[in-house]
Amino acid sequence: MIKLGQRETKSLVVLHGWSAIFLGFLLYAVVATGTVAVLEEEIHHWTLGKIKPGNPLTGDVDKIIQILSPQVDPEFLEEIGVGHSPHGHLQLFFHTHRKKDNGQIEDYGVQYEVDIDSGEVLTERTGTARDIFQSEQSRALSRFLVETHVQLHLPNPWGLLLTGILGLAMLLAAVSGFLMHRHLFKDIFVLRRDRKNITVKRDLHTVAGTWSLPFAFILAFTGSFFSFAGSFGIPAMAMVAFGGDQEALIRTVIGVPETESDEKIATVNINTILADANARAGQYPEFASITHYGRGDAKILLFIPAAETKLEPIQYEYNGTSGDFIRQKPQIGIEPSIGSNVFSLIGPLHFGNFGGLLSKAVWVGLGFASCYVILTGFSLWIARRKEEKIWQTFERFTTIFGIGLPVAMLAAGVGYFFAISLSLKPTSMVPWSFSVVSVLLILSGFVVKNARIIKLSLLAMNAILCFSLPVLRLLTGGPFWFSAIENQNGIVMMMDLLLLTLGVFCIHQFINTARSYTNAVCENYISSDNASSERTA
Amino acid sequence: MNIFASGRFWLAGPVAFFLSIIVMLGMALWFPKGHAGIDNIVLPMILFPLIWAVFFFYAYLDRNIKRVALLFLTVAVIHISLLVLQFTAGK
């Protein structure tokens, strides 16, 4: 253990507390939505309900590309992204790279969703990759939750900068929490239930904080890296290392060839390349990127997700004209490197997606633990200052924020299903539901002055919404469990069960809170009754 | 200790943050590029939160605030000089 002087330890306690008071609410919002965002894909599949099973890249992809490529603007053949749509169909994005007014490069082109079996074009959309992605109604709920986590719905780059700073605040809380505990390992097991209220609160905060300390450190570190790299890190490094040339940075980091050939040469049959990748990796790629289709310098890059026991996804690079296998490409750069290896660890460690559903479940559990640490920290801070009116108000709003944020997130889910049933746009209804409920809950803090009444009401709302969402899903055309499992979408049942379990947990918390509240009221009544009897006597 | 009166607030707060950015950028110039030529770009970005944490806790905990200021100034001057050289060398 690191032994600090009494003066330093005292300073760290002050730092730990005040930094949490200033940034704790926002940090809680980022951590709570991040916990839910771990299940982004699962939430998406749950809201979709019906998904065409299987990987469309195992079908005749080449035939579809040959049919569609003569129909698109030749400029859009600069790159073709081939993957699967949210509904499980083949999705192709023929696009070019164009410069925005601010100098950043964006993808612009036409996207097709195609039934791989019949070859029928199901949807066709033209625009930037960002616009097309954001207009996908089926992703409205999962994307809203993720964007709340990533940039709190603030414009770029301010949202990323803020979440980056919040990541640093979390790092600060984790490191100061680690340094100021003299008996860290002993504290892991200390829960003194028979002591004073403040001691119990302190023990709960310390135990939960100590257990989730390594996790908090990892999340804060990786999260602030993503935020800062996305907001200013990459352009700033490009400015220094490449004199501001982002294209040169991309060439070095992604490894796009510098030699160009305009010569028209037919691109190799993509089906044979996909089959070759399957033979090498033991599974079909989930995404393919074909650059300069129909040209002499065509390249094909295939992406195969990491196997459940591996951290790094596989990328294979092929010559687009001869079909020759060039190399297995690291995530960054052309050759293997320490930088690429370390970078490969950052994503899985932050998203918890390295071991399938099991690792995601652990990450969600640890995310809940981190939320609990923040809320018990607030609770401990308030318990030490309960006599002051300002902290009583703070307690009320802490309750509203702590238990109200899940209510608002669940309300966003209700908004999604209402939009589906009323044929409205979920991309509008989801944020609208979240915002309206949030505003109403905050306003309720000015009207209802009793923090326990607020807590009981919010727990009841959480329970009701948790039980309502699976029902709403069914009422808006979602599949029953057996039907979903038949379509290889067992996530539907898993998410329903998770919501029902959370509903039961909220009822349990409601009963406990109501019981302690009733006991406190009875004790107050008895003591005041005794006092008045003594006065009468 | 009064962190505002001693200037510790500024050193541990904004100064430590901007110094971390300067060091991250400067590292692109002196950090080994590695086999693939990308380590000097990727690793400083990944290490940025840790660089900040070291500067922050050092500024917050060291009792000698003048020593903190001097060290920060030295690190800043070295890295800013490297950056200025990089941008002016080719002109």
XYZ file of C-alpha atoms in Angstrom:
628
model
C 0.000 0.000 0.000
C 1.101 3.560 -0.658
C 1.432 5.363 2.679
C 0.751 9.070 2.465
C 1.097 11.643 5.222
C -1.951 12.782 7.159
C -1.914 16.139 5.362
C -1.902 14.521 1.910
C -4.583 12.010 2.863
C -6.785 14.847 4.130
C -6.250 16.748 0.863
C -7.213 13.669 -1.124
C -10.430 13.241 0.885
C -11.338 16.862 0.116
C -10.474 16.383 -3.562
C -12.400 13.088 -3.792
C -15.532 14.665 -2.300
C -15.651 18.045 -3.990
C -14.741 16.737 -7.455
C -17.633 14.278 -7.130
C -20.011 17.018 -6.003
C -19.121 19.207 -8.999
C -18.990 16.527 -11.683
C -20.795 13.588 -10.037
C -24.213 14.169 -11.644
C -22.807 14.265 -15.161
C -20.481 11.382 -14.395
C -23.439 9.362 -13.142
C -25.341 10.150 -16.369
C -22.386 8.948 -18.463
C -21.795 5.800 -16.368
C -25.497 4.865 -16.148
C -26.104 5.295 -19.884
C -22.777 3.554 -20.560
C -23.937 0.560 -18.538
C -27.000 0.350 -20.769
C -24.933 1.105 -23.894
C -22.923 -2.104 -23.307
C -26.107 -3.822 -24.501
C -26.466 -1.595 -27.597
C -26.693 -4.466 -30.084
C -28.972 -6.462 -27.772
C -31.334 -3.475 -27.332
C -31.359 -3.027 -31.091
C -32.214 -6.685 -31.734
C -34.825 -6.587 -28.959
C -36.599 -3.550 -30.455
C -36.420 -5.058 -33.952
C -37.864 -8.392 -32.907
C -37.739 -10.000 -36.347
C -34.319 -10.482 -37.909
C -33.433 -12.576 -40.936
C -31.112 -15.226 -39.493
C -27.656 -15.978 -40.885
C -24.843 -13.955 -42.407
C -25.855 -12.496 -45.821
C -22.185 -12.442 -46.873
C -22.361 -16.219 -47.289
C -24.730 -15.696 -50.275
C -24.063 -14.595 -53.838
C -22.738 -11.112 -53.034
C -20.826 -10.793 -56.301
C -23.982 -11.089 -58.400
C -25.679 -8.285 -56.433
C -22.636 -5.987 -56.820
C -22.479 -6.714 -60.559
C -26.160 -5.778 -60.939
C -26.003 -2.599 -58.832
C -22.591 -1.149 -59.759
C -23.567 -0.028 -63.308
C -26.623 1.739 -61.844
C -24.753 4.030 -59.449
C -22.806 7.225 -60.097
C -19.299 6.015 -61.187
C -17.866 8.307 -58.500
C -19.504 6.084 -55.857
C -17.377 3.102 -56.954
C -14.469 4.655 -55.040
C -15.456 2.408 -52.149
C -18.186 -0.150 -51.507
C -19.025 -1.137 -47.947
C -20.689 -4.552 -47.827
C -22.295 -5.695 -44.595
C -25.650 -6.588 -43.135
C -28.594 -4.308 -42.403
C -30.299 -4.157 -38.971
C -32.929 -6.587 -40.331
C -30.251 -9.087 -41.365
C -30.331 -8.368 -45.120
C -27.343 -7.568 -47.299
C -26.428 -3.869 -47.140
C -24.199 -2.145 -49.677
C -22.970 1.442 -49.470
C -21.476 2.692 -52.754
C -19.702 5.917 -51.862
C -17.017 8.482 -52.424
C -15.003 10.505 -49.911
C -15.607 14.228 -50.024
C -14.279 17.129 -48.005
C -16.618 19.077 -45.763
C -16.374 22.859 -45.335
C -14.379 22.342 -42.125
C -11.819 20.182 -43.956
C -12.981 16.855 -42.510
C -13.578 13.964 -44.889
C -17.023 12.335 -45.050
C -18.521 9.384 -46.942
C -21.252 10.275 -49.437
C -23.112 7.829 -51.647
C -26.046 5.493 -52.092
C -27.015 2.658 -49.788
C -29.006 -0.409 -50.810
C -30.637 -3.054 -48.633
C -31.030 -6.240 -50.641
C -32.618 -9.617 -49.954
C -29.666 -11.904 -50.643
C -31.898 -14.852 -51.613
C -34.214 -13.131 -54.096
C -31.924 -10.247 -55.103
C -34.790 -7.813 -54.497
C -33.749 -4.252 -53.526
C -35.687 -3.487 -50.331
C -34.533 0.081 -49.668
C -32.383 2.691 -51.412
C -31.088 5.824 -49.711
C -28.692 8.553 -50.866
C -26.744 10.807 -48.516
C -23.785 10.957 -46.186
C -22.967 7.878 -44.107
C -23.851 9.815 -40.962
C -27.243 10.984 -42.303
C -28.147 7.504 -43.522
C -27.127 5.916 -40.235
C -29.018 8.501 -38.198
C -32.187 8.061 -40.245
C -32.345 4.336 -39.435
C -35.518 4.270 -37.354
C -34.903 0.794 -35.948
C -31.732 2.011 -34.214
C -33.441 5.053 -32.666
C -33.498 3.749 -29.093
C -30.091 2.061 -28.924
C -28.401 4.966 -30.733
C -30.031 7.553 -28.463
C -28.712 5.785 -25.366
C -25.234 5.412 -26.865
C -25.074 9.076 -27.923
C -26.125 10.154 -24.439
C -23.179 8.159 -23.131
C -20.698 9.281 -25.767
C -21.372 13.020 -25.959
C -24.432 13.840 -23.843
C -26.144 15.071 -27.041
C -23.914 18.125 -27.177
C -22.517 19.261 -30.549
C -19.115 18.089 -31.709
C -16.456 18.422 -30.350
C -17.858 19.847 -27.084
C -19.775 16.712 -26.115
C -16.708 14.519 -26.578
C -14.538 17.004 -24.706
C -16.990 17.023 -21.796
C -17.217 13.230 -21.587
C -13.407 13.128 -21.866
C -13.129 15.457 -18.883
C -15.685 13.304 -17.032
C -13.484 10.288 -17.780
C -10.568 12.143 -16.193
C -12.813 12.981 -13.207
C -13.581 9.278 -12.841
C -9.865 8.521 -13.034
C -9.280 11.151 -10.365
C -11.957 9.606 -8.105
C -10.551 6.091 -8.607
C -6.898 7.063 -7.984
C -7.674 9.341 -5.008
C -9.993 6.656 -3.584
C -7.169 4.131 -3.920
C -4.515 6.412 -2.397
C -6.547 7.589 0.603
C -7.490 4.123 1.843
C -4.881 2.932 4.277
C -6.474 -0.488 4.659
C -7.685 -1.159 1.134
C -7.752 -4.961 1.285
C -9.266 -5.037 4.778
C -11.931 -2.548 3.666
C -13.118 -4.920 0.941
C -14.878 -7.094 3.492
C -15.955 -4.557 6.143
C -19.735 -4.063 6.354
C -20.781 -2.997 9.857
C -24.571 -3.137 9.735
C -24.985 -2.601 13.487
C -23.264 0.810 13.525
C -24.462 4.377 13.056
C -26.127 5.402 9.809
C -23.043 7.281 8.561
C -20.727 4.319 9.261
C -23.041 1.976 7.346
C -23.142 4.403 4.398
C -19.350 4.761 4.497
C -18.857 0.993 4.532
C -21.260 0.480 1.623
C -19.457 3.140 -0.425
C -16.003 1.790 0.439
C -16.823 -1.872 -0.217
C -18.568 -1.193 -3.547
C -15.869 1.306 -4.525
C -13.000 -1.031 -3.666
C -14.451 -3.977 -5.575
C -15.142 -1.894 -8.664
C -11.885 0.121 -8.436
C -9.962 -1.724 -11.205
C -13.040 -1.569 -13.428
C -13.539 2.161 -12.775
C -9.880 2.769 -13.585
C -10.089 0.826 -16.870
C -13.328 2.493 -17.946
C -12.132 5.980 -17.072
C -8.829 5.457 -18.874
C -10.276 3.902 -22.037
C -13.305 6.217 -22.097
C -11.291 9.416 -21.870
C -8.957 8.073 -24.571
C -11.923 7.552 -26.952
C -13.375 10.988 -26.185
C -10.134 12.949 -26.499
C -8.856 11.013 -29.514
C -12.191 11.609 -31.279
C -12.492 15.274 -30.358
C -8.966 16.627 -30.881
C -6.360 13.850 -30.508
C -6.400 12.487 -34.058
C -6.472 15.846 -35.898
C -3.901 17.286 -33.494
C -1.522 14.345 -33.957
C -2.015 14.578 -37.725
C -1.143 18.238 -37.527
C 2.112 17.469 -35.717
C 3.235 14.242 -37.370
C 1.930 14.900 -40.902
C 1.779 18.673 -41.056
C -2.033 18.644 -40.888
C -2.460 16.114 -43.679
C -5.234 13.819 -42.428
C -5.093 11.774 -45.633
C -1.419 10.994 -44.993
C -2.322 9.971 -41.453
C -5.071 7.692 -42.795
C -2.612 6.170 -45.317
C -0.164 5.368 -42.517
C -2.719 4.240 -39.969
C -5.201 2.402 -42.195
C -2.729 1.524 -44.911
C -4.484 2.601 -48.112
C -2.078 2.196 -51.062
C -0.503 5.333 -52.439
C -0.020 3.959 -55.984
C -3.122 4.531 -58.075
C -4.146 2.956 -61.382
C -7.070 4.296 -63.405
C -6.899 1.337 -65.799
C -10.260 -0.413 -66.104
C -9.829 -4.006 -64.993
C -12.664 -6.212 -63.759
C -12.619 -6.813 -60.031
C -12.260 -10.416 -58.910
C -15.343 -12.441 -57.893
C -15.914 -11.325 -54.310
C -17.563 -14.667 -53.440
C -14.252 -16.510 -53.911
C -12.464 -13.996 -51.667
C -15.111 -14.379 -48.951
C -14.835 -18.167 -49.190
C -11.031 -17.941 -48.926
C -11.342 -15.824 -45.782
C -13.743 -18.390 -44.353
C -11.178 -21.131 -45.047
C -8.429 -19.115 -43.298
C -10.348 -17.847 -40.260
C -12.979 -20.549 -39.831
C -15.813 -18.044 -40.207
C -17.234 -15.737 -42.866
C -16.444 -12.019 -42.707
C -19.194 -9.741 -41.436
C -18.046 -6.733 -43.399
C -16.111 -6.114 -46.599
C -14.670 -2.913 -47.989
C -13.925 -2.838 -51.720
C -11.904 0.197 -52.826
C -11.660 1.345 -56.472
C -14.072 -1.296 -57.794
C -13.407 -2.083 -61.466
C -9.976 -0.403 -61.457
C -6.428 -1.737 -61.642
C -5.691 -0.692 -58.037
C -8.776 -2.340 -56.482
C -8.301 -3.650 -52.941
C -10.558 -5.764 -50.792
C -10.424 -5.598 -47.021
C -12.406 -8.144 -45.015
C -13.392 -7.795 -41.362
C -13.994 -10.864 -39.239
C -15.137 -10.245 -35.635
C -12.943 -11.568 -32.839
C -13.711 -15.109 -31.777
C -15.200 -15.350 -28.263
C -11.827 -16.161 -26.711
C -9.834 -13.530 -28.648
C -9.569 -9.769 -28.220
C -8.509 -8.681 -31.673
C -10.745 -8.909 -34.752
C -9.181 -10.254 -37.953
C -8.621 -8.140 -41.055
C -7.554 -9.738 -44.355
C -6.334 -7.698 -47.298
C -6.652 -8.983 -50.888
C -5.627 -7.695 -54.286
C -8.891 -6.688 -55.985
C -7.895 -7.668 -59.522
C -5.907 -10.882 -59.058
C -7.665 -12.014 -55.868
C -4.285 -12.713 -54.241
C -4.130 -12.713 -50.472
C -1.837 -9.825 -49.455
C -1.677 -9.924 -45.675
C -3.480 -10.200 -42.370
C -3.660 -6.560 -41.432
C -3.395 -5.260 -37.880
C -6.108 -2.870 -36.705
C -3.850 0.135 -37.250
C -1.014 0.381 -39.776
C 0.192 -2.172 -42.273
C 2.658 -4.106 -40.118
C 2.109 -5.525 -36.610
C 3.161 -3.080 -33.887
C 2.945 -2.420 -30.173
C 0.678 0.571 -30.892
C -1.803 -1.568 -32.801
C -1.708 -4.338 -30.177
C -2.410 -1.886 -27.341
C -5.117 -0.154 -29.383
C -6.775 -3.534 -29.997
C -7.196 -3.932 -26.246
C -8.809 -0.535 -25.644
C -12.122 -1.214 -27.426
C -12.906 -4.635 -25.893
C -11.913 -3.374 -22.453
C -14.236 -0.400 -22.732
C -17.189 -2.127 -24.416
C -16.869 -5.468 -22.587
C -17.568 -7.354 -25.822
C -14.537 -9.675 -25.778
C -16.321 -12.732 -24.360
C -19.795 -12.578 -25.872
C -22.802 -12.204 -23.591
C -20.904 -13.388 -20.512
C -18.355 -10.542 -20.560
C -21.124 -8.076 -21.391
C -23.099 -9.304 -18.369
C -20.030 -8.790 -16.153
C -19.528 -5.277 -17.600
C -23.202 -4.410 -17.001
C -22.911 -5.698 -13.421
C -19.752 -3.659 -12.798
C -21.438 -0.652 -14.434
C -24.287 -0.961 -11.922
C -21.682 -1.202 -9.149
C -20.050 2.033 -10.367
C -23.449 3.784 -10.384
C -23.995 2.504 -6.850
C -20.595 3.857 -5.783
C -21.459 7.323 -7.124
C -24.890 7.361 -5.449
C -23.621 6.025 -2.093
C -20.847 8.647 -2.291
C -23.497 11.360 -2.607
C -25.478 9.747 0.194
C -22.444 9.702 2.489
C -21.633 13.333 1.697
C -25.224 14.384 2.446
C -25.450 12.312 5.666
C -22.483 14.270 7.060
C -24.207 17.605 6.325
C -27.863 16.758 6.780
C -28.601 19.637 9.130
C -27.884 22.249 6.444
C -30.850 23.121 4.258
C -28.873 23.335 1.034
C -27.798 19.692 1.391
C -31.387 18.600 2.090
C -32.331 20.101 -1.270
C -29.272 18.440 -2.790
C -30.441 15.095 -1.379
C -33.831 15.534 -3.047
C -32.302 16.204 -6.437
C -29.761 13.412 -5.993
C -32.684 11.030 -5.502
C -34.446 12.424 -8.559
C -31.319 12.155 -10.677
C -30.208 8.764 -9.354
C -33.516 6.925 -9.675
C -35.097 9.283 -12.197
C -32.506 8.754 -14.937
C -33.490 5.061 -15.335
C -37.149 6.210 -15.466
C -36.310 8.608 -18.309
C -34.339 5.893 -20.166
C -37.246 3.458 -19.820
C -39.622 6.220 -20.956
C -37.470 6.585 -24.085
C -38.177 2.874 -24.720
C -41.916 3.464 -24.257
C -41.630 6.391 -26.707
C -40.012 4.054 -29.244
C -42.879 1.544 -29.136
C -45.542 4.291 -29.193
C -43.875 5.716 -32.292
C -43.996 2.280 -33.926
C -47.687 1.789 -33.096
C -48.708 5.332 -34.149
C -46.534 5.292 -37.292
C -44.450 8.217 -36.003
C -40.694 8.585 -36.315
C -38.905 6.841 -33.421
C -35.877 9.095 -34.036
C -38.071 12.000 -32.872
C -40.230 10.239 -30.279
C -37.358 8.645 -28.336
C -35.536 11.908 -27.451
C -38.882 13.652 -26.946
C -40.087 11.057 -24.402
C -36.740 11.132 -22.590
C -36.677 14.944 -22.410
C -40.307 15.403 -21.336
C -40.000 12.820 -18.536
C -36.661 14.293 -17.398
C -38.093 17.825 -17.222
C -41.204 16.630 -15.345
C -39.076 14.738 -12.827
C -36.782 17.715 -12.228
C -39.817 19.999 -11.764
C -41.295 17.524 -9.267
C -38.240 18.197 -7.080
C -39.434 21.786 -6.600
C -42.952 20.667 -5.641
C -42.446 17.541 -3.513
C -40.111 18.292 -0.616
C -39.877 14.827 0.950
C -36.957 12.838 -0.525
C -38.429 9.497 0.615
C -41.769 10.126 -1.103
C -39.825 10.995 -4.261
C -37.764 7.816 -3.929
C -40.871 5.646 -3.488
C -42.621 7.254 -6.469
C -39.579 6.830 -8.714
C -39.093 3.185 -7.700
C -42.771 2.540 -8.483
C -42.397 4.257 -11.875
C -39.294 2.196 -12.674
C -41.118 -1.039 -11.781
C -44.197 -0.130 -13.839
C -42.097 0.813 -16.880
C -39.950 -2.334 -16.606
C -43.083 -4.498 -16.640
C -44.744 -2.413 -19.391
C -41.974 -2.543 -21.968
C -42.174 -6.289 -22.809
C -45.972 -5.938 -23.075
C -45.655 -2.888 -25.336
C -43.159 -4.776 -27.487
C -45.685 -7.561 -27.988
C -48.582 -5.151 -28.615
C -46.610 -3.346 -31.336
C -46.029 -6.516 -33.328
C -42.936 -7.904 -31.623
C -42.518 -11.699 -31.629
C -43.358 -14.047 -28.761
C -40.391 -15.791 -27.136
C -40.724 -19.100 -29.016
C -41.112 -17.349 -32.337
C -38.067 -15.137 -31.613
C -35.932 -18.136 -30.631
C -37.013 -19.939 -33.825
C -35.678 -16.911 -35.758
C -32.368 -17.142 -33.864
C -33.149 -13.953 -31.934
C -33.051 -15.264 -28.360
C -31.988 -11.756 -27.294
C -35.684 -10.828 -27.235
C -36.365 -13.270 -24.397
C -33.163 -12.294 -22.581
C -33.981 -8.580 -22.642
C -37.596 -9.204 -21.568
C -36.361 -11.300 -18.640
C -33.800 -8.642 -17.720
C -36.531 -5.987 -17.619
C -38.846 -8.205 -15.559
C -35.991 -8.926 -13.110
C -35.254 -5.203 -12.790
C -38.983 -4.614 -12.195
C -38.976 -7.155 -9.351
C -35.815 -5.542 -7.917
C -37.521 -2.117 -7.946
C -40.558 -3.566 -6.118
C -38.215 -5.117 -3.532
C -36.491 -1.744 -3.039
C -39.896 -0.037 -2.879
C -41.062 -2.377 -0.067
C -37.802 -1.908 1.888
C -37.931 1.884 1.562
C -41.638 1.990 2.469
C -41.001 -0.215 5.507
C -38.114 1.900 6.819
C -40.134 5.062 6.158
C -43.134 3.672 8.090
C -40.878 2.615 10.986
C -39.298 6.075 11.108
C -42.724 7.753 11.091
C -43.981 5.386 13.867
C -40.862 6.017 15.994
C -41.299 9.775 15.613
C -44.986 9.474 16.532
C -44.271 7.310 19.617
C -41.476 9.583 20.861
C -43.597 12.717 20.403
C -46.562 10.946 22.107
C -44.349 9.977 25.081
C -43.028 13.508 25.340
C -46.557 14.986 25.433
C -47.670 12.368 28.060
C -44.698 13.323 30.237
C -45.584 17.001 29.906
C -49.250 16.286 30.850
C -48.144 14.210 33.893
C -3.865 23.966 2.545
C -5.436 26.731 0.524
C -5.160 25.509 -3.031
C -6.389 28.783 -4.525
C -3.984 31.095 -2.678
C -0.924 28.950 -3.448
C -1.736 28.701 -7.145
C -2.008 24.914 -6.788
C -5.529 25.014 -8.226
C -4.251 26.498 -11.491
C -1.231 24.197 -11.685
C -3.187 21.004 -10.967
C -6.196 22.134 -13.016
C -5.843 23.947 -16.342
C -2.017 23.944 -16.440
C -1.741 20.159 -15.900
C -4.423 19.581 -18.558
C -2.820 21.763 -21.231
C 0.642 20.512 -20.361
C -0.601 16.937 -20.936
C -1.822 17.972 -24.399
C 1.528 19.603 -25.198
C 3.431 16.516 -23.999
C 1.140 14.213 -26.014
C 1.768 16.261 -29.166
C 5.486 16.524 -28.484
C 5.739 12.769 -27.951
C 4.807 12.303 -31.627
C 8.271 13.712 -32.335
C 10.499 11.873 -29.851
C 8.613 8.643 -29.070
C 9.974 5.624 -31.044
C 7.971 5.086 -34.231
C 8.172 1.320 -34.007
C 8.169 -1.290 -36.762
C 4.970 -0.042 -38.406
C 5.747 3.658 -37.986
C 2.642 4.355 -35.925
C 3.663 3.878 -32.284
C 4.612 7.570 -31.937
C 1.065 8.554 -33.013
C -1.051 5.913 -31.280
C 0.681 5.409 -27.931
C 0.829 9.078 -26.843
C -2.924 9.349 -27.514
C -3.590 6.194 -25.495
C -1.303 7.389 -22.711
C -2.857 10.860 -22.548
C -5.166 10.133 -19.540
C -2.248 8.643 -17.602
C 0.045 11.578 -18.429
C -2.659 13.920 -17.137
C -3.130 11.845 -13.955
C 0.619 11.961 -13.184
C 0.786 15.749 -13.672
C -2.422 16.335 -11.747
C -1.559 14.279 -8.666
C 2.009 15.543 -8.617
C 0.825 19.172 -8.676
C -1.841 18.442 -6.079
C 0.289 16.503 -3.606
C 3.817 17.908 -3.766
C 4.289 20.290 -0.815
C 6.813 22.399 -2.719
C 4.684 24.306 -5.209
C 7.687 26.144 -6.683
C 9.263 22.820 -7.611
C 6.025 21.815 -9.361
C 5.940 25.082 -11.307
C 9.595 24.726 -12.306
C 9.193 21.132 -13.460
C 6.045 21.954 -15.437
C 7.813 24.904 -17.054
C 10.796 22.749 -18.030
C 8.605 20.025 -19.550
C 6.513 22.633 -21.389
C 9.556 24.474 -22.789
C 11.154 21.247 -24.063
C 8.003 20.065 -25.813
C 6.972 23.453 -27.196
C 10.500 23.876 -28.600
C 10.238 20.505 -30.309
C 6.890 21.460 -31.809
C 8.117 24.863 -32.970
C 11.162 23.212 -34.584
C 8.909 20.713 -36.359
C 6.753 23.434 -37.884
C 9.537 25.860 -38.736
C 12.238 23.410 -39.922
C 10.779 22.925 -43.391
C 10.093 26.621 -44.023
